[in-house]
Short mmCIF file of C-alpha atoms in Angstrom, two decimals:
data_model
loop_
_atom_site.label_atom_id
_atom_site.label_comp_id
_atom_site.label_asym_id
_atom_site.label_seq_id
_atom_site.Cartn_x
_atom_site.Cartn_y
_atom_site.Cartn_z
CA UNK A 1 13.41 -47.98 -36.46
CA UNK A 2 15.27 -46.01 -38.12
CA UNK A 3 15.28 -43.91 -41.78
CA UNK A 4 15.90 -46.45 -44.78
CA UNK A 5 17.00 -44.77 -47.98
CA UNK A 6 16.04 -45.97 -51.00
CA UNK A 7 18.55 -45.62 -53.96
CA UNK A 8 20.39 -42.44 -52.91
CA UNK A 9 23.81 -42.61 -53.54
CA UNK A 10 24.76 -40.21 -50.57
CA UNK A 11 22.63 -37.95 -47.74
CA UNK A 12 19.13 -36.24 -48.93
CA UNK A 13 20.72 -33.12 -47.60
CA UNK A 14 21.72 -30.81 -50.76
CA UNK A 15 25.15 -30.21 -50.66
CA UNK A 16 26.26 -27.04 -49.23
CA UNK A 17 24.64 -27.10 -45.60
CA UNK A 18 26.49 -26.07 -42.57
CA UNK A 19 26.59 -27.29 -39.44
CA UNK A 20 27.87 -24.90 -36.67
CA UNK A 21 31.17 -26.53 -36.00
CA UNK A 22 31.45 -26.93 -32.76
CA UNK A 23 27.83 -28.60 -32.23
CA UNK A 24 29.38 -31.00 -34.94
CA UNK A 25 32.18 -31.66 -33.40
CA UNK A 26 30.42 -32.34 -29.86
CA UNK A 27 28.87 -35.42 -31.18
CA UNK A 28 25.59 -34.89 -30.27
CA UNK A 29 22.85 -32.16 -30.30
CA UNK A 30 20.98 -31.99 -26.99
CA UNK A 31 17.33 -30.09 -26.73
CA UNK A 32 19.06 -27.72 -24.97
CA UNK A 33 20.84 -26.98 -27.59
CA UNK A 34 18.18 -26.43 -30.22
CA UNK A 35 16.09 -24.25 -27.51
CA UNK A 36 19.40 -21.90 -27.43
CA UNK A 37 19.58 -21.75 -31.03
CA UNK A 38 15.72 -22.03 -32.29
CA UNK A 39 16.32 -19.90 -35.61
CA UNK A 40 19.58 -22.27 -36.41
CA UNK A 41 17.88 -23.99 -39.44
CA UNK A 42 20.78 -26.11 -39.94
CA UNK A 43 21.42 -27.20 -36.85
CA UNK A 44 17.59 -28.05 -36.86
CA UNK A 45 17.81 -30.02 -39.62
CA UNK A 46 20.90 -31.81 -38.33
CA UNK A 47 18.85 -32.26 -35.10
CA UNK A 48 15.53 -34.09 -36.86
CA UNK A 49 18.51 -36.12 -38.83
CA UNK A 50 19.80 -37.44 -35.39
CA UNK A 51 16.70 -37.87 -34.25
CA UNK A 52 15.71 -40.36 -37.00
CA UNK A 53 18.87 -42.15 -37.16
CA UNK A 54 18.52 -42.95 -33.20
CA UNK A 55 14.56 -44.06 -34.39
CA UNK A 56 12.58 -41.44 -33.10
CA UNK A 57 10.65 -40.70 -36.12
CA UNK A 58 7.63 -38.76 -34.91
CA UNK A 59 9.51 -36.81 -32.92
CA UNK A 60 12.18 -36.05 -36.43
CA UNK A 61 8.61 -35.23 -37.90
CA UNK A 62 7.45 -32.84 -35.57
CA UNK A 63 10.75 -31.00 -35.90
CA UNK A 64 10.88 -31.24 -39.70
CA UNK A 65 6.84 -29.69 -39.83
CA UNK A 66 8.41 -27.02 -37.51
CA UNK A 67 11.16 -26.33 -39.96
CA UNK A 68 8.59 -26.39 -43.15
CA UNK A 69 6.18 -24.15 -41.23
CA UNK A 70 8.60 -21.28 -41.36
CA UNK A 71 10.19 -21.88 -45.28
CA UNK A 72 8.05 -24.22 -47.50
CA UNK A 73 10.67 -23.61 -49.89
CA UNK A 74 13.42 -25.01 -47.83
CA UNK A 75 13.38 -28.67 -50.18
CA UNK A 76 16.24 -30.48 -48.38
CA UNK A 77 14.04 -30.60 -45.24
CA UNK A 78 10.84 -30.82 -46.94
CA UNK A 79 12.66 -34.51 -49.11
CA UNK A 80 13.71 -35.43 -46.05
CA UNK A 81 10.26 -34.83 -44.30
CA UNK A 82 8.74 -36.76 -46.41
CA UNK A 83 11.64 -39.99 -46.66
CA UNK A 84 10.40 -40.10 -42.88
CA UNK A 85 7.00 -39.59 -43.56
CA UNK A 86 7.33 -42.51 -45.78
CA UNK A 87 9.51 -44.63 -42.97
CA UNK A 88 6.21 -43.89 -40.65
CA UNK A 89 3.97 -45.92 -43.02
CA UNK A 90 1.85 -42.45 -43.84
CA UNK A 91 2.00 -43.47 -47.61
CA UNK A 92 -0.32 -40.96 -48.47
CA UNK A 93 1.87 -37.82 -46.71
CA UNK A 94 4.79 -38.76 -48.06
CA UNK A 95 3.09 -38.86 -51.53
CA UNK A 96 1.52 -35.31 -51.16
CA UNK A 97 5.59 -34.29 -50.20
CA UNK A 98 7.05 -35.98 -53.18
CA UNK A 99 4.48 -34.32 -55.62
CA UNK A 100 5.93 -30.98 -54.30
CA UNK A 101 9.30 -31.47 -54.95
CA UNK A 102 8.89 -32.93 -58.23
CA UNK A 103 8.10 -29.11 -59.55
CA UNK A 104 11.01 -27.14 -57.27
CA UNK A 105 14.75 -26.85 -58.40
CA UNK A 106 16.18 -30.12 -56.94
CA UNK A 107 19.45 -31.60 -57.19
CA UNK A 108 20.04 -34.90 -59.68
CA UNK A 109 20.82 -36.68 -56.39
CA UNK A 110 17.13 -35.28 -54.93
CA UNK A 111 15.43 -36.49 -58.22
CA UNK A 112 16.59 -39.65 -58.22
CA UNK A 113 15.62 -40.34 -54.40
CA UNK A 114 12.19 -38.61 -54.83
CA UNK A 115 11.78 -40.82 -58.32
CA UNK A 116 12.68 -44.18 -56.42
CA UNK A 117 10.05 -43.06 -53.51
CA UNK A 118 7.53 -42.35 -55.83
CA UNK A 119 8.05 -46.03 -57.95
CA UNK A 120 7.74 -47.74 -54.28
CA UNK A 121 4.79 -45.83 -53.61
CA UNK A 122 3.38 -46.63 -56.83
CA UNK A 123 4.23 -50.45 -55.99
CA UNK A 124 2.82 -50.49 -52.90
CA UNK A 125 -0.73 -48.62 -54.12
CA UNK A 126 -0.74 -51.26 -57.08
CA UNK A 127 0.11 -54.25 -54.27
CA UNK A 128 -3.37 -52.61 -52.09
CA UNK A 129 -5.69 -51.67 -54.99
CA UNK A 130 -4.13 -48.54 -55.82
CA UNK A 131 -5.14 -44.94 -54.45
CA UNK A 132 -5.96 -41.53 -55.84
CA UNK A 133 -3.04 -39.34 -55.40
CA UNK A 134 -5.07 -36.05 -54.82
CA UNK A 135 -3.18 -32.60 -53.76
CA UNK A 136 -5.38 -29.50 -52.64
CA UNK A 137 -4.61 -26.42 -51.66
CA UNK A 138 -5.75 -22.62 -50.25
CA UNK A 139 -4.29 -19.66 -49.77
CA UNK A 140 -5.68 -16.53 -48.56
CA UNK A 141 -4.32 -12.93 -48.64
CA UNK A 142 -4.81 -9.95 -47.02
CA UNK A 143 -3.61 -6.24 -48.39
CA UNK A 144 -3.59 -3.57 -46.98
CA UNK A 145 -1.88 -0.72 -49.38
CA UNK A 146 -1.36 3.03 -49.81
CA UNK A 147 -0.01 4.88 -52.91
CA UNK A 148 0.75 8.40 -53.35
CA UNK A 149 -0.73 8.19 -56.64
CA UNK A 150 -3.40 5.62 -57.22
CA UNK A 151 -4.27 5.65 -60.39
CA UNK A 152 -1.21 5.28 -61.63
CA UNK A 153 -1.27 1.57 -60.09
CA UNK A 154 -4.45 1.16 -62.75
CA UNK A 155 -2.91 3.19 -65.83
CA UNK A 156 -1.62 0.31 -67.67
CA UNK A 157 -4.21 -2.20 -67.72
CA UNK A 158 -7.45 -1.00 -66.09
CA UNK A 159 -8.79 2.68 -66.77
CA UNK A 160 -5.96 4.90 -67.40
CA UNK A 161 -7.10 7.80 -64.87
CA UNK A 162 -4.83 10.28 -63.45
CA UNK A 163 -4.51 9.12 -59.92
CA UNK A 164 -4.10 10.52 -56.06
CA UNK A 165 -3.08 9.20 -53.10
CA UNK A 166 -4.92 6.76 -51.39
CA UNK A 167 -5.87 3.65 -49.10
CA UNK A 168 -6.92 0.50 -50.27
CA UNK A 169 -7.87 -2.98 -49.28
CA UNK A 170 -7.63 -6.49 -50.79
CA UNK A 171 -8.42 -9.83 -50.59
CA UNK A 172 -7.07 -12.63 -52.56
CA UNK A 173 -8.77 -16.62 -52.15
CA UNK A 174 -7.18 -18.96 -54.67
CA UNK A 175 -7.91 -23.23 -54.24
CA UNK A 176 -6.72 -25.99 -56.12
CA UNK A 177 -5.99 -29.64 -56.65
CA UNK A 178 -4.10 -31.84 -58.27
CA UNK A 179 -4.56 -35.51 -59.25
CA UNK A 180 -2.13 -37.75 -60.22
CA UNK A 181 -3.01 -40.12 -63.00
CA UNK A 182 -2.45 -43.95 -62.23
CA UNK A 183 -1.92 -45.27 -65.76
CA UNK A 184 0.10 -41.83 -66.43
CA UNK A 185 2.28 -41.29 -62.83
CA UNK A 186 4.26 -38.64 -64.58
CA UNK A 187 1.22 -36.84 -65.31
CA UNK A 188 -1.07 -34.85 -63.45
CA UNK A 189 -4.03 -33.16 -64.19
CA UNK A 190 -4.66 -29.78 -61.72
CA UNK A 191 -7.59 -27.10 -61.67
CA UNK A 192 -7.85 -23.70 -59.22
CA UNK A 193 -10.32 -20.92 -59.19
CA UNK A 194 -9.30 -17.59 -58.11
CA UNK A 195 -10.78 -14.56 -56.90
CA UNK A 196 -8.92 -11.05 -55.90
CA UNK A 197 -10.72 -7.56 -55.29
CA UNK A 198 -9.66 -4.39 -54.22
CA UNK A 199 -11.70 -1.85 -52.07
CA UNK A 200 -9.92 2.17 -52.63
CA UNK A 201 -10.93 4.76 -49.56
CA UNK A 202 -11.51 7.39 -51.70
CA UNK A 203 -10.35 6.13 -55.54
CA UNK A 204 -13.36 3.95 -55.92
CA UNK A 205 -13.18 4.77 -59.98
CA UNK A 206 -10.29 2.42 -59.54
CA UNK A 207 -12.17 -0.83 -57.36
CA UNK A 208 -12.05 -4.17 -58.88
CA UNK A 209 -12.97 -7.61 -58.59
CA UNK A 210 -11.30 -10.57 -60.48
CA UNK A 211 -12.77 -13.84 -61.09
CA UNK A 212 -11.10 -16.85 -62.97
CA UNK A 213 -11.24 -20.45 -63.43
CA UNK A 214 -7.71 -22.68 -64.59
CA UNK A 215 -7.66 -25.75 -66.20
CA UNK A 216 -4.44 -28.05 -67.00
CA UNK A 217 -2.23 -31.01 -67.33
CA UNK A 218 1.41 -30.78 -66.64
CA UNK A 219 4.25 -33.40 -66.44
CA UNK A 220 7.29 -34.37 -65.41
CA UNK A 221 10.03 -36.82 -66.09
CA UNK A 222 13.83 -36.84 -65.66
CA UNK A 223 15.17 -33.02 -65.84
CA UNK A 224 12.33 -32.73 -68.46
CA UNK A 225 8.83 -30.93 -67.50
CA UNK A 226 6.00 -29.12 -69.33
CA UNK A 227 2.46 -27.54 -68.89
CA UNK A 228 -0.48 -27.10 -70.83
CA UNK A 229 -3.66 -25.00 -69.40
CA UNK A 230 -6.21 -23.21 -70.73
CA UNK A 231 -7.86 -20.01 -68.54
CA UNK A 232 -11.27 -17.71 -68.05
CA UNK A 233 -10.64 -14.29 -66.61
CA UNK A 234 -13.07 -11.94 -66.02
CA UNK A 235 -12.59 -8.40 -64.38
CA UNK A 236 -15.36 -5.60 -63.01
CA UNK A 237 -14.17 -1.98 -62.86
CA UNK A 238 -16.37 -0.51 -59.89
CA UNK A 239 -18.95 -2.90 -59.94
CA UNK A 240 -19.45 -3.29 -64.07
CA UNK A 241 -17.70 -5.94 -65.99
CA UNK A 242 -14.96 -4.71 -67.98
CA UNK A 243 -12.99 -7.11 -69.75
CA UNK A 244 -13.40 -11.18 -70.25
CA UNK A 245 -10.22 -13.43 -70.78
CA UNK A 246 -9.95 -16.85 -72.79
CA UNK A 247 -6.21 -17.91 -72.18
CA UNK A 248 -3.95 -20.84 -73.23
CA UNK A 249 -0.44 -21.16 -71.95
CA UNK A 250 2.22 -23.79 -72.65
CA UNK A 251 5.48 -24.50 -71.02
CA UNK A 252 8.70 -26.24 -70.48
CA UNK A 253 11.39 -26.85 -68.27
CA UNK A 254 14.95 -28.18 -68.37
CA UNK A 255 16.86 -28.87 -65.21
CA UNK A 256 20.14 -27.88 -66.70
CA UNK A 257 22.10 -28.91 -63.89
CA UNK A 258 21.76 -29.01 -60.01
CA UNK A 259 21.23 -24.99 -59.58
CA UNK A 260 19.91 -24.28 -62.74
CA UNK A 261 16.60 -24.49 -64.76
CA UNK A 262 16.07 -23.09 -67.94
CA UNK A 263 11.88 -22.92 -69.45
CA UNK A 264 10.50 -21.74 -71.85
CA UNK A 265 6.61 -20.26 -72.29
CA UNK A 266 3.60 -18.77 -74.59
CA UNK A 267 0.45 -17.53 -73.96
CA UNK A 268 -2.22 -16.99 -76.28
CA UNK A 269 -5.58 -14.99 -75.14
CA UNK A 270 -8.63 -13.43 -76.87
CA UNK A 271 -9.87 -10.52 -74.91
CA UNK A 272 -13.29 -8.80 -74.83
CA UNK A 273 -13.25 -5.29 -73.43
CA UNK A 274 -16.42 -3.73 -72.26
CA UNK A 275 -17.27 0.55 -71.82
CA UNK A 276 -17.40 2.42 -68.74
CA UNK A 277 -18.83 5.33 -66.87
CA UNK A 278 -14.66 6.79 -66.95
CA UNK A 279 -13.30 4.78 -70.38
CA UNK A 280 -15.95 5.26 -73.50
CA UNK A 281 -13.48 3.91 -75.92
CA UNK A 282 -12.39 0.43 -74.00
CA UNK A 283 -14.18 -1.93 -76.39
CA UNK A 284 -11.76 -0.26 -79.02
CA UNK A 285 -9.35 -2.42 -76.86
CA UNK A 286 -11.05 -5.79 -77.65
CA UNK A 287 -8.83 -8.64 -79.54
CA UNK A 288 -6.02 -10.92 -79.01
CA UNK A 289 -2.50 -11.18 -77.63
CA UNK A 290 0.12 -13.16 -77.84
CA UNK A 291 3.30 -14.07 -75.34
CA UNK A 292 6.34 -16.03 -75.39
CA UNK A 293 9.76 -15.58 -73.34
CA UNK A 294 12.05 -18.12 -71.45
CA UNK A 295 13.64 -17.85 -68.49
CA UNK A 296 16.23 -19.20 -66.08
CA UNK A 297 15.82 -20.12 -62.29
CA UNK A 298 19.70 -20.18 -60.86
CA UNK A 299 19.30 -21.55 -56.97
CA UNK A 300 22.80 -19.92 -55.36
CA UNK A 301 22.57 -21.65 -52.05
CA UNK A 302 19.58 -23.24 -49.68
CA UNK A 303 18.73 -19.76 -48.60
CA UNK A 304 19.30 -17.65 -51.97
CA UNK A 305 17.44 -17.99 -55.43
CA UNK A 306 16.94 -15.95 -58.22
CA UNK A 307 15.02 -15.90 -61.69
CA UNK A 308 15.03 -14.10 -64.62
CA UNK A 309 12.38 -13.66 -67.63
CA UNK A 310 12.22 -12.15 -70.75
CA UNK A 311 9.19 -12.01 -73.02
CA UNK A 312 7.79 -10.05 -76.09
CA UNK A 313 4.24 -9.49 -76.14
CA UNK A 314 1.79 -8.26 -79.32
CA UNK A 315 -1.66 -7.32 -78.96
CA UNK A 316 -3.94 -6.77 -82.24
CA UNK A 317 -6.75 -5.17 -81.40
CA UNK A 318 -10.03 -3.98 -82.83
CA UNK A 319 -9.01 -0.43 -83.35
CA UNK A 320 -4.99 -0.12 -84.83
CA UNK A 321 -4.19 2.96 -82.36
CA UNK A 322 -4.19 0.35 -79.72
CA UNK A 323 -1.83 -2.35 -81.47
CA UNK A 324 1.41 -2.68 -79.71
CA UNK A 325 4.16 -5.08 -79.01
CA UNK A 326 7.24 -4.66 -77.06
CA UNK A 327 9.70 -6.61 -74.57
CA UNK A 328 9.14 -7.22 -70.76
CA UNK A 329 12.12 -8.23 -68.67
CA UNK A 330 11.72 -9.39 -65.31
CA UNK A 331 13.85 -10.26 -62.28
CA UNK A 332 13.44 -11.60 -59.08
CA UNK A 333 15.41 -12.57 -56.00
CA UNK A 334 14.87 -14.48 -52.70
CA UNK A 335 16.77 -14.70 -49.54
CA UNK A 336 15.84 -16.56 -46.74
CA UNK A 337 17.67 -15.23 -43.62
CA UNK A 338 16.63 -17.99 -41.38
CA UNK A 339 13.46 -20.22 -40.87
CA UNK A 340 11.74 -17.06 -39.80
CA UNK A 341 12.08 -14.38 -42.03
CA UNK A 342 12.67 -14.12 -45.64
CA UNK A 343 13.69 -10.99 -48.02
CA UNK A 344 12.41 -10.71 -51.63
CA UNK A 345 12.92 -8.30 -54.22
CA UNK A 346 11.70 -7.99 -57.85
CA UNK A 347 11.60 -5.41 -60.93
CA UNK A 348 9.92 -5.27 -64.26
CA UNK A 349 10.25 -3.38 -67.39
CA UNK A 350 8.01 -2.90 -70.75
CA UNK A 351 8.48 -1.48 -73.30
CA UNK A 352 5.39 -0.71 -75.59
CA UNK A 353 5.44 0.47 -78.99
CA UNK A 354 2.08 1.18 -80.76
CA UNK A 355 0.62 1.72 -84.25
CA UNK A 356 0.47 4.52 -86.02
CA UNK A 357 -2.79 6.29 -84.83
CA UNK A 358 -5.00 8.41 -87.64
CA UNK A 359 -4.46 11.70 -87.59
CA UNK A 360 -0.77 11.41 -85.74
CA UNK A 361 2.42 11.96 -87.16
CA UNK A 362 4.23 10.29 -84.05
CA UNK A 363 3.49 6.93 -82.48
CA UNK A 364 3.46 6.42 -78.99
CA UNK A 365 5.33 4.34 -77.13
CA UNK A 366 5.49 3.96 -73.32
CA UNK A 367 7.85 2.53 -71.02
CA UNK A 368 6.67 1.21 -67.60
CA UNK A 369 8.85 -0.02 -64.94
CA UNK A 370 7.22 -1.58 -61.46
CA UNK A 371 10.10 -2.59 -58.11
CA UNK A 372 8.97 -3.87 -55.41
CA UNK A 373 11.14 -5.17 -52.24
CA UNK A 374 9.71 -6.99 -49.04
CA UNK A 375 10.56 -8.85 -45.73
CA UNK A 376 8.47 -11.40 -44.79
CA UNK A 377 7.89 -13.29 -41.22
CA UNK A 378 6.10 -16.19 -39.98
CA UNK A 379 5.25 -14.36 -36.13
CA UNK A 380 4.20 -18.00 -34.54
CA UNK A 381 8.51 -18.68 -34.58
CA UNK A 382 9.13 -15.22 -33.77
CA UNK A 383 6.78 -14.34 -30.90
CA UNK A 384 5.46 -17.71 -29.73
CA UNK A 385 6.59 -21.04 -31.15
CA UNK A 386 4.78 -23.40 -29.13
CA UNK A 387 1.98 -22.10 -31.43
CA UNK A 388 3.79 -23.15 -34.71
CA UNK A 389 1.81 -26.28 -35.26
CA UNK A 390 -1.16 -24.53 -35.21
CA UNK A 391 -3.59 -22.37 -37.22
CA UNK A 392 -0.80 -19.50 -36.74
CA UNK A 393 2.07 -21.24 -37.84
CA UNK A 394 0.46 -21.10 -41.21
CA UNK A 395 0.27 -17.41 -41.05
CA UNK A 396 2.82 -15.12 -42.76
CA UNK A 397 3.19 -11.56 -42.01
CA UNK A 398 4.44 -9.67 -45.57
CA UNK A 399 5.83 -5.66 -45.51
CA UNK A 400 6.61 -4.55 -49.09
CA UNK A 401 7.66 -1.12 -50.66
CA UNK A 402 6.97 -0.46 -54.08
CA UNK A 403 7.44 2.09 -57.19
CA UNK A 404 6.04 2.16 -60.53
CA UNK A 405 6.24 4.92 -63.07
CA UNK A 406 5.20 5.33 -66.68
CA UNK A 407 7.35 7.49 -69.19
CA UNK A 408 5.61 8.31 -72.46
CA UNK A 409 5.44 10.14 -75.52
CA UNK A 410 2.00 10.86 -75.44
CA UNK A 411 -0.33 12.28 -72.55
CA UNK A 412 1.02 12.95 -68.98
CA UNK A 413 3.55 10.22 -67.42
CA UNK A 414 2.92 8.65 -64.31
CA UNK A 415 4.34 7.97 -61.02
CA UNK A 416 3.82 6.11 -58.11
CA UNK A 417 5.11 5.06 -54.51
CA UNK A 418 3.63 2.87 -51.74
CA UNK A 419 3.96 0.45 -49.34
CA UNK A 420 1.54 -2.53 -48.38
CA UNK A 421 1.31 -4.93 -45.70
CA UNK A 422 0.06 -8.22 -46.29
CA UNK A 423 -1.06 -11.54 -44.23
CA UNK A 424 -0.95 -14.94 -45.96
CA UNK A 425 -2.80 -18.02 -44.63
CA UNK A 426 -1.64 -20.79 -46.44
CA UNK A 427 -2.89 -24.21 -46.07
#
């Protein structure tokens, strides 16, 4: 048995993937060859692709999972994982795939073979009494992180303390799910809880421990999609609550064309701040702010991707000094060198300007600016790939650098470099 298609005018395989030519032109790709060239993606793809097409669809699934294992953003292999999925009568996987995709930057060509899988899915749950199409998900993260000046990591939205150097620890859980609705199948409802601390060596004025609860429905149909969710944040400062969140966000996307998306966004939240041992004045802080940007989402190639986002952001709060609104513009970039390792790079600026305090004849304004760069690697490929289906293959190994700095007009400015190294589990 081999892969049937189901209304694709041409391959699953975005166009722009290379096969090594001579491996092409040989006419078939042995084991021998893939076990020479293990961090070939392409000519692993091609491989799971001859693979099916000669009927040997658990063994094109094994090699497709090994390929997803090391980039779950590579979505030509991840379509065509689950097309096979699909072909193997696992309904239910192939579902889980195709609710993926239908949120990363595919091709027309993509969407319209994902949209024709997920009518005959549809068909077939209607045909057997139907199904609830259920996503979950986990991820956990590991930090470990020095700066040379700590508190100026915390100077913008935490306490505001002159910092040091120092060693901290973190742990981010975050879980989900999302359920596809069967009178609505281009709707989906989706809630996660999240929860993120960090433990300083010696900075402990600076330890915190987040807590929050999402709620939302999002959608999707043609090169149209959108997002409505509402959110509960709450944050301790060293053990003592210190601020309480009540967020609602909207969005929407348009896929422009087959590299680019263009969205739009706002974000509305009322925010209660609470006093502290180091900050007497924080519930001066306590009111509301409001968001709204757009951005763009430009996919170069399979292996590089980049976005870019500007917002402007106003915050009215209880006291006028500490009123301000300003731009933030924010770019990001993602290369994926091979299967194995990935490079990723990102920058943000703000700009703050704030009301007129009593007393002042000058109002401050501050400018922040945060870059961070990293290399990532999955080590089961690396160091020991007959582990890759396992617990380890899951495991990502993340080294960052990063820089912040704060110039302003009032009080000292602040400045900051570190480094962090960080383990994802994601399953």
């Amino acid at each position: 048995m081999s892969v049937v298609m189901l209304g694709a005018s041409g391959p699953v395989f975005a166009q722009g993937s290379e096969i090594g030519t001579e491996i092409r032109e040989s006419g078939r790709i042995t084991f021998q060859d893939i076990y020479d060239n293990p961090d070939d993606a392409d000519l692993n793809l091609a491989y799971a692709k001859q693979q099916a097409e000669s009927g040997d669809l658990i063994d094109a699934a094994s090699t497709l999972e090994r390929l997803l294992i090391q980039d779950g953003n590579w979505d030509s292999a991840r379509l065509f994982y689950a097309v096979v999925l699909y072909n193997l009568d696992d309904r239910k996987a192939a579902d889980r795939e195709f609710t993926l995709l239908e949120t990363r930057d595919l091709t027309a060509e993509q969407l319209d073979t994902v949209g024709n899988y997920r009518q005959a899915i549809q068909d077939d749950a209607d045909s057997a009494g139907g199904y609830k199409r259920t996503v979950m998900y986990t991820r956990v993260l590991f930090t470990s992180r020095y700066d040379d000046n700590a508190g100026a990591v915390v100077a913008d939205t935490v306490i505001g303390n002159r910092g040091r150097g120092d060693e901290s620890f973190g742990l981010t859980l975050q879980t989900g799910i999302q359920h596809e609705l069967k009178a609505l199948p281009d709707v989906k409802i989706f809630a996660s809880g999240t929860f993120q601390n960090r433990r300083h060596e010696d900075f402990s004025e600076a330890d915190y421990d987040v807590y929050g609860v999402s709620l939302g429905v999002r959608g999707i149909k043609d090169k149209h999609s959108w997002s409505l969710s509402g959110n509960v944040r709450s944050i301790d400062i060293n053990s003592r609550n210190f601020v309480d969140q009540l967020e609602g966000s909207a969005s929407y996307g348009l896929q422009a064309s087959q590299k680019l998306r263009l969205r739009a966004f706002g974000r509305y939240a009322d925010q209660s701040y609470k006093n502290t041992e180091t900050n007497l004045s924080a519930s001066d802080r306590s009111g509301h702010f409001i968001d709204t940007g757009a951005g763009l989402d430009f996919k170069f190639s399979e292996k590089l991707s980049a976005t870019a986002e500007a917002a402007y952001q106003t915050v009215s709060a209880k006291v006028d000094k500490f009123n301000y609104e300003g731009p933030r513009l924010t770019v990001r970039s993602r290369y994926n060198v091979n299967t194995t390792v990935y490079l990723d790079a990102s920058g943000t600026y703000r700009k703050l300007d704030y009301d007129l305090a009593d007393g002042e004849t000058v109002a401050r304004e501050d400018k922040f600016l945060r870059l961070r760069g990293a290399l990532g690697v999955n080590p089961a490929m690396l160091l020991a790939p007959r582990y890759a289906d396992g617990l380890l293959g899951k495991v990502t190994v993340e080294i960052a650098g990063h820089h912040s700095e704060r110039l302003t007009n009032s009080g000292p400015d602040f400045e900051n470099t570190g480094g962090e190294i960080r383990l994802i589990l994601d399953f």
